[in-house]
PDB file of C-alpha atoms in Angstrom:
ATOM      1  CA  MET B 350       4.399   9.718  57.897  1.00  0.00           C
ATOM      2  CA  THR B 351       5.141   6.067  58.705  1.00  0.00           C
ATOM      3  CA  GLY B 352       4.609   3.592  55.902  1.00  0.00           C
ATOM      4  CA  THR B 353       2.737   0.308  56.159  1.00  0.00           C
ATOM      5  CA  VAL B 354       4.282  -3.153  56.089  1.00  0.00           C
ATOM      6  CA  TYR B 355       2.241  -5.807  54.290  1.00  0.00           C
ATOM      7  CA  LEU B 356       3.038  -9.432  55.144  1.00  0.00           C
ATOM      8  CA  VAL B 357       2.052 -11.059  51.872  1.00  0.00           C
ATOM      9  CA  GLY B 358       1.857 -14.739  50.999  1.00  0.00           C
ATOM     10  CA  SER B 359       2.906 -15.420  47.407  1.00  0.00           C
ATOM     11  CA  GLY B 360       1.360 -18.877  47.269  1.00  0.00           C
ATOM     12  CA  PRO B 361       3.116 -22.060  46.107  1.00  0.00           C
ATOM     13  CA  GLY B 362       5.031 -20.488  43.210  1.00  0.00           C
ATOM     14  CA  ASP B 363       2.728 -20.489  40.195  1.00  0.00           C
ATOM     15  CA  PRO B 364       2.220 -16.761  39.418  1.00  0.00           C
ATOM     16  CA  GLU B 365      -1.408 -17.440  38.471  1.00  0.00           C
ATOM     17  CA  LEU B 366      -2.021 -18.565  42.064  1.00  0.00           C
ATOM     18  CA  LEU B 367      -0.925 -15.203  43.454  1.00  0.00           C
ATOM     19  CA  THR B 368      -3.974 -13.453  44.927  1.00  0.00           C
ATOM     20  CA  VAL B 369      -5.391 -10.339  43.261  1.00  0.00           C
ATOM     21  CA  LYS B 370      -4.628  -8.328  46.407  1.00  0.00           C
ATOM     22  CA  ALA B 371      -1.037  -9.560  46.521  1.00  0.00           C
ATOM     23  CA  ARG B 372      -0.533  -8.541  42.895  1.00  0.00           C
ATOM     24  CA  ARG B 373      -1.931  -5.068  43.538  1.00  0.00           C
ATOM     25  CA  LEU B 374       0.277  -4.513  46.581  1.00  0.00           C
ATOM     26  CA  LEU B 375       3.366  -5.665  44.707  1.00  0.00           C
ATOM     27  CA  ASP B 376       2.599  -3.084  42.025  1.00  0.00           C
ATOM     28  CA  GLU B 377       1.991  -0.302  44.564  1.00  0.00           C
ATOM     29  CA  ALA B 378       4.798  -1.023  47.057  1.00  0.00           C
ATOM     30  CA  ASP B 379       7.856   1.180  47.360  1.00  0.00           C
ATOM     31  CA  VAL B 380      10.026  -1.763  48.439  1.00  0.00           C
ATOM     32  CA  VAL B 381       9.580  -5.549  48.311  1.00  0.00           C
ATOM     33  CA  LEU B 382      11.556  -7.620  50.821  1.00  0.00           C
ATOM     34  CA  HIS B 383      11.289 -11.136  49.454  1.00  0.00           C
ATOM     35  CA  ASP B 384      12.189 -14.683  50.404  1.00  0.00           C
ATOM     36  CA  LYS B 385      13.617 -17.280  47.994  1.00  0.00           C
ATOM     37  CA  LEU B 386      10.440 -19.348  47.779  1.00  0.00           C
ATOM     38  CA  PRO B 387       8.187 -17.057  45.683  1.00  0.00           C
ATOM     39  CA  GLY B 388      10.145 -18.277  42.657  1.00  0.00           C
ATOM     40  CA  PRO B 389      11.663 -16.544  39.621  1.00  0.00           C
ATOM     41  CA  GLU B 390       8.362 -16.287  37.731  1.00  0.00           C
ATOM     42  CA  ILE B 391       6.847 -14.070  40.438  1.00  0.00           C
ATOM     43  CA  LEU B 392      10.012 -12.201  41.391  1.00  0.00           C
ATOM     44  CA  GLY B 393      10.797 -11.464  37.752  1.00  0.00           C
ATOM     45  CA  GLU B 394       7.611  -9.389  37.469  1.00  0.00           C
ATOM     46  CA  ILE B 395       8.753  -7.016  40.249  1.00  0.00           C
ATOM     47  CA  PRO B 396      10.958  -4.111  39.108  1.00  0.00           C
ATOM     48  CA  GLU B 397      14.535  -4.877  40.100  1.00  0.00           C
ATOM     49  CA  GLU B 398      15.077  -1.457  41.655  1.00  0.00           C
ATOM     50  CA  LYS B 399      12.502  -2.108  44.378  1.00  0.00           C
ATOM     51  CA  ARG B 400      13.393  -5.727  45.169  1.00  0.00           C
ATOM     52  CA  GLU B 401      15.530  -6.697  48.150  1.00  0.00           C
ATOM     53  CA  ASP B 402      16.450 -10.365  48.586  1.00  0.00           C
ATOM     54  CA  VAL B 403      16.284 -11.298  52.281  1.00  0.00           C
ATOM     55  CA  GLY B 404      15.825 -15.005  51.701  1.00  0.00           C
ATOM     56  CA  LYS B 405      17.249 -18.065  53.374  1.00  0.00           C
ATOM     57  CA  ARG B 406      18.210 -21.431  51.958  1.00  0.00           C
ATOM     58  CA  ALA B 407      18.626 -24.565  54.033  1.00  0.00           C
ATOM     59  CA  GLY B 408      22.332 -25.067  54.638  1.00  0.00           C
ATOM     60  CA  GLY B 409      23.221 -22.083  52.452  1.00  0.00           C
ATOM     61  CA  GLU B 410      23.166 -18.309  52.337  1.00  0.00           C
ATOM     62  CA  ARG B 411      20.746 -16.594  54.654  1.00  0.00           C
ATOM     63  CA  THR B 412      19.727 -13.214  55.964  1.00  0.00           C
ATOM     64  CA  PRO B 413      19.452 -13.206  59.783  1.00  0.00           C
ATOM     65  CA  GLN B 414      15.888 -12.699  60.987  1.00  0.00           C
ATOM     66  CA  SER B 415      17.030  -9.787  63.139  1.00  0.00           C
ATOM     67  CA  GLU B 416      18.214  -7.947  60.017  1.00  0.00           C
ATOM     68  CA  ILE B 417      14.926  -8.567  58.231  1.00  0.00           C
ATOM     69  CA  ASN B 418      12.986  -7.221  61.220  1.00  0.00           C
ATOM     70  CA  ALA B 419      15.148  -4.122  61.474  1.00  0.00           C
ATOM     71  CA  ARG B 420      14.947  -3.452  57.741  1.00  0.00           C
ATOM     72  CA  MET B 421      11.128  -3.575  57.725  1.00  0.00           C
ATOM     73  CA  VAL B 422      10.977  -0.988  60.494  1.00  0.00           C
ATOM     74  CA  GLU B 423      13.677   1.183  58.946  1.00  0.00           C
ATOM     75  CA  LEU B 424      11.860   1.399  55.614  1.00  0.00           C
ATOM     76  CA  ALA B 425       8.435   1.982  57.145  1.00  0.00           C
ATOM     77  CA  GLU B 426       9.752   4.737  59.417  1.00  0.00           C
ATOM     78  CA  ALA B 427      11.249   6.378  56.331  1.00  0.00           C
ATOM     79  CA  GLY B 428       7.734   6.540  54.876  1.00  0.00           C
ATOM     80  CA  ASP B 429       7.919   3.582  52.496  1.00  0.00           C
ATOM     81  CA  ASP B 430       5.102   1.116  51.988  1.00  0.00           C
ATOM     82  CA  VAL B 431       6.762  -2.304  52.219  1.00  0.00           C
ATOM     83  CA  VAL B 432       5.672  -5.719  50.991  1.00  0.00           C
ATOM     84  CA  ARG B 433       7.302  -8.492  52.973  1.00  0.00           C
ATOM     85  CA  LEU B 434       6.809 -11.240  50.406  1.00  0.00           C
ATOM     86  CA  LYS B 435       6.836 -14.825  51.640  1.00  0.00           C
ATOM     87  CA  GLY B 436       6.343 -18.184  50.006  1.00  0.00           C
ATOM     88  CA  GLY B 437       3.011 -19.886  50.644  1.00  0.00           C
ATOM     89  CA  ASP B 438       1.138 -18.283  53.532  1.00  0.00           C
ATOM     90  CA  PRO B 439       2.882 -15.917  55.981  1.00  0.00           C
ATOM     91  CA  PHE B 440       1.522 -17.761  59.019  1.00  0.00           C
ATOM     92  CA  VAL B 441       2.224 -21.368  57.944  1.00  0.00           C
ATOM     93  CA  PHE B 442       5.821 -21.992  59.059  1.00  0.00           C
ATOM     94  CA  GLY B 443       6.833 -18.657  57.553  1.00  0.00           C
ATOM     95  CA  ARG B 444       7.832 -16.788  60.738  1.00  0.00           C
ATOM     96  CA  GLY B 445       5.112 -14.285  59.952  1.00  0.00           C
ATOM     97  CA  GLY B 446       3.912 -14.313  63.537  1.00  0.00           C
ATOM     98  CA  GLU B 447       7.344 -13.255  64.779  1.00  0.00           C
ATOM     99  CA  GLU B 448       7.595 -10.438  62.262  1.00  0.00           C
ATOM    100  CA  LEU B 449       4.100  -9.223  63.073  1.00  0.00           C
ATOM    101  CA  ALA B 450       4.931  -9.085  66.785  1.00  0.00           C
ATOM    102  CA  TYR B 451       8.112  -7.124  66.051  1.00  0.00           C
ATOM    103  CA  LEU B 452       6.194  -4.554  64.010  1.00  0.00           C
ATOM    104  CA  ALA B 453       3.430  -4.260  66.598  1.00  0.00           C
ATOM    105  CA  GLU B 454       5.900  -3.678  69.434  1.00  0.00           C
ATOM    106  CA  ARG B 455       7.366  -0.741  67.503  1.00  0.00           C
ATOM    107  CA  GLY B 456       4.071   0.776  66.454  1.00  0.00           C
ATOM    108  CA  VAL B 457       4.534   0.139  62.738  1.00  0.00           C
ATOM    109  CA  PRO B 458       1.255  -0.184  60.789  1.00  0.00           C
ATOM    110  CA  PHE B 459       0.814  -3.605  59.193  1.00  0.00           C
ATOM    111  CA  GLU B 460      -1.582  -5.806  57.306  1.00  0.00           C
ATOM    112  CA  VAL B 461      -1.520  -9.540  56.591  1.00  0.00           C
ATOM    113  CA  VAL B 462      -2.431 -10.863  53.147  1.00  0.00           C
ATOM    114  CA  PRO B 463      -2.918 -14.648  53.232  1.00  0.00           C
ATOM    115  CA  GLY B 464      -1.507 -16.862  50.516  1.00  0.00           C
ATOM    116  CA  ILE B 465      -2.230 -20.401  49.327  1.00  0.00           C
ATOM    117  CA  THR B 466      -0.018 -22.681  51.388  1.00  0.00           C
ATOM    118  CA  SER B 467       2.107 -25.237  49.579  1.00  0.00           C
ATOM    119  CA  ALA B 468       0.995 -27.751  52.222  1.00  0.00           C
ATOM    120  CA  VAL B 469      -2.268 -28.019  50.272  1.00  0.00           C
ATOM    121  CA  ALA B 470      -1.349 -26.689  46.824  1.00  0.00           C
ATOM    122  CA  ALA B 471       1.705 -28.860  46.122  1.00  0.00           C
ATOM    123  CA  PRO B 472      -0.099 -32.152  46.831  1.00  0.00           C
ATOM    124  CA  ALA B 473      -3.110 -30.922  44.828  1.00  0.00           C
ATOM    125  CA  ALA B 474      -0.874 -30.129  41.852  1.00  0.00           C
ATOM    126  CA  ALA B 475       0.334 -33.730  42.048  1.00  0.00           C
ATOM    127  CA  ASP B 476      -3.263 -35.065  42.131  1.00  0.00           C
ATOM    128  CA  ILE B 477      -3.115 -35.810  45.860  1.00  0.00           C
ATOM    129  CA  PRO B 478      -6.052 -34.633  48.007  1.00  0.00           C
ATOM    130  CA  VAL B 479      -4.875 -34.030  51.586  1.00  0.00           C
ATOM    131  CA  THR B 480      -8.310 -35.118  52.830  1.00  0.00           C
ATOM    132  CA  HIS B 481     -10.586 -37.702  51.272  1.00  0.00           C
ATOM    133  CA  ARG B 482     -13.898 -39.108  52.424  1.00  0.00           C
ATOM    134  CA  ASP B 483     -12.666 -42.672  52.049  1.00  0.00           C
ATOM    135  CA  HIS B 484      -9.092 -42.223  53.276  1.00  0.00           C
ATOM    136  CA  ALA B 485      -8.520 -39.297  55.639  1.00  0.00           C
ATOM    137  CA  SER B 486     -10.843 -37.129  57.726  1.00  0.00           C
ATOM    138  CA  SER B 487      -8.012 -35.057  59.218  1.00  0.00           C
ATOM    139  CA  VAL B 488      -4.731 -33.518  58.121  1.00  0.00           C
ATOM    140  CA  SER B 489      -1.747 -32.372  60.198  1.00  0.00           C
ATOM    141  CA  PHE B 490       0.823 -29.852  58.994  1.00  0.00           C
ATOM    142  CA  VAL B 491       4.317 -30.319  60.397  1.00  0.00           C
ATOM    143  CA  THR B 492       7.573 -28.481  59.861  1.00  0.00           C
ATOM    144  CA  GLY B 493      10.592 -30.575  59.032  1.00  0.00           C
ATOM    145  CA  HIS B 494      12.868 -27.670  59.899  1.00  0.00           C
ATOM    146  CA  GLU B 495      12.400 -26.683  63.534  1.00  0.00           C
ATOM    147  CA  ASP B 496      14.320 -23.993  65.377  1.00  0.00           C
ATOM    148  CA  PRO B 497      17.851 -25.474  65.670  1.00  0.00           C
ATOM    149  CA  SER B 498      18.281 -23.904  69.115  1.00  0.00           C
ATOM    150  CA  LYS B 499      15.633 -26.219  70.600  1.00  0.00           C
ATOM    151  CA  ASP B 500      16.944 -28.912  72.932  1.00  0.00           C
ATOM    152  CA  GLU B 501      14.571 -31.460  71.433  1.00  0.00           C
ATOM    153  CA  SER B 502      11.867 -31.703  68.795  1.00  0.00           C
ATOM    154  CA  ALA B 503       8.439 -30.339  69.701  1.00  0.00           C
ATOM    155  CA  VAL B 504       6.787 -32.661  67.166  1.00  0.00           C
ATOM    156  CA  ASP B 505       4.978 -35.595  68.757  1.00  0.00           C
ATOM    157  CA  TRP B 506       5.398 -38.222  66.047  1.00  0.00           C
ATOM    158  CA  GLN B 507       3.683 -40.837  68.210  1.00  0.00           C
ATOM    159  CA  ALA B 508       0.534 -38.721  68.389  1.00  0.00           C
ATOM    160  CA  LEU B 509       0.660 -38.056  64.648  1.00  0.00           C
ATOM    161  CA  ALA B 510       1.025 -41.754  63.930  1.00  0.00           C
ATOM    162  CA  ASP B 511      -2.004 -42.444  66.116  1.00  0.00           C
ATOM    163  CA  THR B 512      -4.322 -39.947  64.384  1.00  0.00           C
ATOM    164  CA  GLY B 513      -4.887 -42.038  61.278  1.00  0.00           C
ATOM    165  CA  GLY B 514      -5.082 -38.928  59.096  1.00  0.00           C
ATOM    166  CA  THR B 515      -2.790 -37.324  56.554  1.00  0.00           C
ATOM    167  CA  ILE B 516       0.563 -35.878  57.623  1.00  0.00           C
ATOM    168  CA  VAL B 517       2.061 -33.134  55.454  1.00  0.00           C
ATOM    169  CA  VAL B 518       5.662 -32.195  56.235  1.00  0.00           C
ATOM    170  CA  LEU B 519       7.031 -28.914  54.898  1.00  0.00           C
ATOM    171  CA  MET B 520      10.756 -28.253  54.514  1.00  0.00           C
ATOM    172  CA  GLY B 521      11.483 -31.852  55.428  1.00  0.00           C
ATOM    173  CA  VAL B 522      13.368 -33.431  52.512  1.00  0.00           C
ATOM    174  CA  GLY B 523      16.715 -33.442  54.302  1.00  0.00           C
ATOM    175  CA  LYS B 524      15.329 -34.978  57.481  1.00  0.00           C
ATOM    176  CA  LEU B 525      13.150 -37.538  55.726  1.00  0.00           C
ATOM    177  CA  PRO B 526      15.075 -40.527  57.190  1.00  0.00           C
ATOM    178  CA  GLU B 527      14.653 -39.211  60.735  1.00  0.00           C
ATOM    179  CA  TYR B 528      10.916 -38.653  60.726  1.00  0.00           C
ATOM    180  CA  THR B 529       9.998 -41.702  58.670  1.00  0.00           C
ATOM    181  CA  ARG B 530      11.939 -43.741  61.223  1.00  0.00           C
ATOM    182  CA  ALA B 531      10.123 -41.924  64.040  1.00  0.00           C
ATOM    183  CA  LEU B 532       6.758 -42.804  62.493  1.00  0.00           C
ATOM    184  CA  LEU B 533       7.786 -46.430  62.013  1.00  0.00           C
ATOM    185  CA  ASP B 534       8.978 -46.584  65.625  1.00  0.00           C
ATOM    186  CA  ALA B 535       5.603 -45.143  66.647  1.00  0.00           C
ATOM    187  CA  GLY B 536       3.906 -48.137  65.059  1.00  0.00           C
ATOM    188  CA  MET B 537       2.773 -46.753  61.715  1.00  0.00           C
ATOM    189  CA  ASP B 538       2.336 -49.407  59.012  1.00  0.00           C
ATOM    190  CA  PRO B 539       5.530 -49.646  56.891  1.00  0.00           C
ATOM    191  CA  SER B 540       3.360 -49.960  53.769  1.00  0.00           C
ATOM    192  CA  THR B 541       1.723 -46.550  54.332  1.00  0.00           C
ATOM    193  CA  PRO B 542       1.908 -44.601  51.052  1.00  0.00           C
ATOM    194  CA  VAL B 543       4.215 -41.558  50.944  1.00  0.00           C
ATOM    195  CA  ALA B 544       4.752 -38.955  48.220  1.00  0.00           C
ATOM    196  CA  LEU B 545       7.346 -36.216  47.810  1.00  0.00           C
ATOM    197  CA  VAL B 546       6.370 -33.226  45.665  1.00  0.00           C
ATOM    198  CA  GLU B 547       9.238 -30.979  44.569  1.00  0.00           C
ATOM    199  CA  LYS B 548       8.490 -27.462  43.255  1.00  0.00           C
ATOM    200  CA  GLY B 549       4.751 -28.072  43.400  1.00  0.00           C
ATOM    201  CA  THR B 550       2.742 -25.962  40.872  1.00  0.00           C
ATOM    202  CA  ARG B 551       5.977 -24.605  39.339  1.00  0.00           C
ATOM    203  CA  PRO B 552       7.910 -25.506  36.185  1.00  0.00           C
ATOM    204  CA  GLY B 553      10.086 -28.460  37.025  1.00  0.00           C
ATOM    205  CA  GLN B 554       7.573 -30.043  39.398  1.00  0.00           C
ATOM    206  CA  ARG B 555       8.591 -33.611  40.183  1.00  0.00           C
ATOM    207  CA  VAL B 556       7.012 -36.344  42.270  1.00  0.00           C
ATOM    208  CA  ALA B 557       8.516 -39.401  43.929  1.00  0.00           C
ATOM    209  CA  THR B 558       6.319 -42.024  45.550  1.00  0.00           C
ATOM    210  CA  GLY B 559       6.859 -45.005  47.794  1.00  0.00           C
ATOM    211  CA  THR B 560       5.959 -46.252  51.235  1.00  0.00           C
ATOM    212  CA  LEU B 561       7.090 -45.274  54.690  1.00  0.00           C
ATOM    213  CA  GLU B 562       9.684 -48.002  54.355  1.00  0.00           C
ATOM    214  CA  THR B 563      10.914 -47.195  50.825  1.00  0.00           C
ATOM    215  CA  ILE B 564      10.495 -43.441  50.377  1.00  0.00           C
ATOM    216  CA  VAL B 565      14.059 -42.535  51.409  1.00  0.00           C
ATOM    217  CA  ASP B 566      15.438 -44.744  48.635  1.00  0.00           C
ATOM    218  CA  ALA B 567      12.853 -43.280  46.225  1.00  0.00           C
ATOM    219  CA  ARG B 568      13.973 -39.760  47.180  1.00  0.00           C
ATOM    220  CA  ASP B 569      17.607 -40.608  46.560  1.00  0.00           C
ATOM    221  CA  GLU B 570      16.899 -42.377  43.280  1.00  0.00           C
ATOM    222  CA  ALA B 571      14.827 -39.453  41.953  1.00  0.00           C
ATOM    223  CA  GLY B 572      17.173 -36.814  43.374  1.00  0.00           C
ATOM    224  CA  ILE B 573      14.334 -34.864  44.997  1.00  0.00           C
ATOM    225  CA  GLU B 574      15.562 -31.567  46.440  1.00  0.00           C
ATOM    226  CA  PRO B 575      14.048 -28.594  48.319  1.00  0.00           C
ATOM    227  CA  PRO B 576      11.601 -26.983  48.081  1.00  0.00           C
ATOM    228  CA  ALA B 577       9.412 -30.044  48.495  1.00  0.00           C
ATOM    229  CA  VAL B 578       6.599 -31.306  50.678  1.00  0.00           C
ATOM    230  CA  THR B 579       6.092 -34.806  52.014  1.00  0.00           C
ATOM    231  CA  VAL B 580       2.651 -36.389  52.156  1.00  0.00           C
ATOM    232  CA  VAL B 581       2.228 -39.393  54.438  1.00  0.00           C
ATOM    233  CA  GLY B 582      -1.003 -41.377  54.464  1.00  0.00           C
ATOM    234  CA  ASP B 583      -3.444 -43.308  52.326  1.00  0.00           C
ATOM    235  CA  VAL B 584      -4.240 -40.200  50.258  1.00  0.00           C
ATOM    236  CA  ALA B 585      -0.734 -40.399  48.787  1.00  0.00           C
ATOM    237  CA  GLY B 586      -1.867 -43.593  47.052  1.00  0.00           C
ATOM    238  CA  VAL B 587      -4.842 -41.886  45.396  1.00  0.00           C
ATOM    239  CA  ARG B 588      -2.508 -40.365  42.813  1.00  0.00           C
ATOM    240  CA  GLU B 589      -1.518 -43.795  41.541  1.00  0.00           C
ATOM    241  CA  ASP B 590      -5.196 -44.803  41.301  1.00  0.00           C
ATOM    242  CA  LEU B 591      -5.938 -41.706  39.211  1.00  0.00           C
ATOM    243  CA  ARG B 592      -2.971 -42.300  36.962  1.00  0.00           C
TER     244      ARG B 592
END
């Protein structure tokens, strides 16, 4: 009998923000294929003998997506129930859609278990609301790490600058100079507040703040590193008001 593959979001990293369903499936699974982002607190609660690290790190070691896809199918066809554990939510810049399509094409049973995306949770943990009645009636989620095989970026920074809402960039610490420059070139006010939240909700969480014009220097001074999210917009200034 073919096993089932569960695409499970682990949330932003705090083990108490893992959903009840995700916890149950992790306990029941035969094998857990996990990314790097779930964090040591969550991964440490999974028996080592059923964990397989298939994670990727920007500019570092990585498991090719083709190998991850093949491994999911191989295990399921052997009768194993598999949790494919991802950081945040499987469908928010997590390549969950690609993996789901691969499973569907091969007739492998699957189920998606949503997780709390770091795009919302990390700013919230830093006292930054991504929407606010007085400051932002819309929010846009953007990846700072597009497919490197693309000829050009698919992100329309001009349109984002024109919306007047909050912009949250995931996986964008390394390319911070490029997209802050793109937003400035698009006419966004240089004094627009910006915040970087590293390891949001997890031990070691750090925050650096500045403006569209100064945030690169603030990043370098604080030594902010991945995983981190960038929040651009007036809501990033609410944190300072609260503090």
